[in-house]
Amino acid sequence: MKTRQLSDSTTQLTRLRFVNAYLVCEADGLTLIDTTLPRGADALIEAAARLGAPIRRIALTHGHGDHVGSLDALKHRLGGEVEVLMPETDARILAGEHVVEGKVPGSWPTVHTVPDTTLAPGDRVGSLEVVPSPGHTPGHVSFLDVRDRTLLAGDVFTAYGTLAVTNHFYWRFPLAAMATWDKAADLDSARALRELRPSMLGVGHGPPTRDPDGAMARAIARAGG
């Protein structure tokens, strides 16, 4: 597990060189954003231990398997000490409900953990504001740290080689576009996230982008404006 300090409060965790999770420091401990692929629980817990604080919350950007893959194992290890928060629509998809027409692309694994809290736009998870960013999945959300405006944007963008919106094929990471549900909505979400004027952008796949406004604008232009 590779770690990278993004700010005083946010640490990026990277497994298998291509999938990210984040630990966000709060007064009572840590919020883990996403859980990476299966078999990552031990490494995630060890990363939290190195920061000297317990994981108090697990908040998910969306329900794809590379983001919820270690959720059940983490819940088993941490038990009642951890609160699980998940976007409402994606939680319903993982529970087997048919909430949109047609097949939803991407990996939707069997998840036994039932969220303690389902997330809605404007909710707060500690210092993180829940920002709706649907398109990659029907319920996708991003998290904006109101303290320093670090934005954790899940899979609305990828950041390999250059920042790219996931509504179109990009050769450095084509899987993201293949797993995107509604490409027009995904682009709308990218535009909305840029309007937040984040100071730092962290995504599910690729390195962080500091002062990302220009890079976000160029990515949006390449994605169709």
GROMACS .gro file of C-alpha atoms in nm, residues 19-132:
model
  114
   19VAL     CA    1  -0.678   0.208  -0.726
   20ASN     CA    2  -0.701   0.473  -0.456
   21ALA     CA    3  -0.867   0.519  -0.121
   22TYR     CA    4  -0.828   0.816   0.115
   23LEU     CA    5  -0.797   0.870   0.488
   24VAL     CA    6  -0.931   1.203   0.616
   25CYS     CA    7  -0.841   1.317   0.968
   26GLU     CA    8  -1.117   1.439   1.196
   27ALA     CA    9  -1.116   1.528   1.566
   28ASP     CA   10  -1.245   1.183   1.665
   29GLY     CA   11  -1.039   0.972   1.424
   30LEU     CA   12  -1.036   0.895   1.053
   31THR     CA   13  -1.287   0.878   0.770
   32LEU     CA   14  -1.193   0.623   0.504
   33ILE     CA   15  -1.314   0.718   0.156
   34ASP     CA   16  -1.360   0.398  -0.048
   35THR     CA   17  -1.208   0.059   0.030
   36THR     CA   18  -1.031  -0.046  -0.292
   37LEU     CA   19  -1.043  -0.404  -0.420
   38PRO     CA   20  -1.100  -0.720  -0.212
   39ARG     CA   21  -0.831  -0.832   0.033
   40GLY     CA   22  -0.730  -0.477   0.118
   41ALA     CA   23  -0.866  -0.454   0.473
   42ASP     CA   24  -0.543  -0.533   0.656
   43ALA     CA   25  -0.341  -0.280   0.457
   44LEU     CA   26  -0.605  -0.009   0.505
   45ILE     CA   27  -0.619  -0.067   0.880
   46GLU     CA   28  -0.238  -0.065   0.898
   47ALA     CA   29  -0.228   0.266   0.710
   48ALA     CA   30  -0.469   0.415   0.963
   49ALA     CA   31  -0.257   0.282   1.249
   50ARG     CA   32   0.048   0.458   1.104
   51LEU     CA   33  -0.148   0.783   1.121
   52GLY     CA   34  -0.215   0.707   1.488
   53ALA     CA   35  -0.594   0.716   1.475
   54PRO     CA   36  -0.882   0.468   1.436
   55ILE     CA   37  -1.110   0.445   1.135
   56ARG     CA   38  -1.443   0.582   1.261
   57ARG     CA   39  -1.631   0.605   0.931
   58ILE     CA   40  -1.622   0.443   0.587
   59ALA     CA   41  -1.781   0.669   0.324
   60LEU     CA   42  -1.818   0.541  -0.032
   61THR     CA   43  -1.823   0.743  -0.352
   62HIS     CA   44  -2.007   0.467  -0.541
   63GLY     CA   45  -2.079   0.097  -0.551
   64HIS     CA   46  -1.832  -0.046  -0.803
   65GLY     CA   47  -1.622  -0.339  -0.687
   66ASP     CA   48  -1.291  -0.153  -0.690
   67HIS     CA   49  -1.437   0.091  -0.437
   68VAL     CA   50  -1.643  -0.139  -0.212
   69GLY     CA   51  -1.427  -0.450  -0.252
   70SER     CA   52  -1.290  -0.456   0.104
   71LEU     CA   53  -1.601  -0.317   0.275
   72ASP     CA   54  -1.728  -0.643   0.422
   73ALA     CA   55  -1.385  -0.740   0.554
   74LEU     CA   56  -1.336  -0.398   0.711
   75LYS     CA   57  -1.677  -0.409   0.874
   76HIS     CA   58  -1.599  -0.756   1.010
   77ARG     CA   59  -1.267  -0.636   1.152
   78LEU     CA   60  -1.387  -0.304   1.291
   79GLY     CA   61  -1.740  -0.405   1.393
   80GLY     CA   62  -1.957  -0.151   1.567
   81GLU     CA   63  -1.668   0.095   1.595
   82VAL     CA   64  -1.715   0.205   1.235
   83GLU     CA   65  -2.008   0.379   1.064
   84VAL     CA   66  -2.068   0.289   0.698
   85LEU     CA   67  -2.207   0.560   0.470
   86MET     CA   68  -2.306   0.498   0.108
   87PRO     CA   69  -2.493   0.691  -0.164
   88GLU     CA   70  -2.859   0.590  -0.141
   89THR     CA   71  -2.909   0.491  -0.506
   90ASP     CA   72  -2.594   0.282  -0.527
   91ALA     CA   73  -2.678   0.116  -0.195
   92ARG     CA   74  -3.011   0.010  -0.345
   93ILE     CA   75  -2.837  -0.131  -0.653
   94LEU     CA   76  -2.599  -0.332  -0.435
   95ALA     CA   77  -2.901  -0.458  -0.243
   96GLY     CA   78  -3.043  -0.600  -0.568
   97GLU     CA   79  -3.303  -0.335  -0.649
   98HIS     CA   80  -3.366  -0.228  -1.008
   99VAL     CA   81  -3.359   0.149  -0.972
  100VAL     CA   82  -3.281   0.252  -1.332
  101GLU     CA   83  -3.372   0.117  -1.672
  102GLY     CA   84  -3.144  -0.136  -1.832
  103LYS     CA   85  -2.824  -0.292  -1.705
  104VAL     CA   86  -2.592  -0.074  -1.499
  105PRO     CA   87  -2.235  -0.123  -1.629
  106GLY     CA   88  -1.933  -0.195  -1.416
  107SER     CA   89  -1.865  -0.446  -1.140
  108TRP     CA   90  -2.139  -0.465  -0.876
  109PRO     CA   91  -2.025  -0.731  -0.628
  110THR     CA   92  -2.226  -0.901  -0.361
  111VAL     CA   93  -2.192  -0.684  -0.051
  112HIS     CA   94  -2.334  -0.802   0.280
  113THR     CA   95  -2.271  -0.483   0.476
  114VAL     CA   96  -2.582  -0.267   0.509
  115PRO     CA   97  -2.495   0.102   0.535
  116ASP     CA   98  -2.571   0.271   0.864
  117THR     CA   99  -2.638   0.593   0.675
  118THR     CA  100  -2.739   0.657   0.315
  119LEU     CA  101  -2.596   0.977   0.173
  120ALA     CA  102  -2.792   1.258   0.013
  121PRO     CA  103  -2.669   1.582  -0.146
  122GLY     CA  104  -2.556   1.836   0.110
  123ASP     CA  105  -2.504   1.584   0.390
  124ARG     CA  106  -2.193   1.620   0.600
  125VAL     CA  107  -1.951   1.343   0.690
  126GLY     CA  108  -1.736   1.513   0.949
  127SER     CA  109  -1.567   1.796   0.758
  128LEU     CA  110  -1.670   1.652   0.421
  129GLU     CA  111  -1.967   1.787   0.228
  130VAL     CA  112  -2.148   1.531   0.012
  131VAL     CA  113  -2.164   1.657  -0.348
  132PRO     CA  114  -2.389   1.474  -0.596
   0.00000   0.00000   0.00000
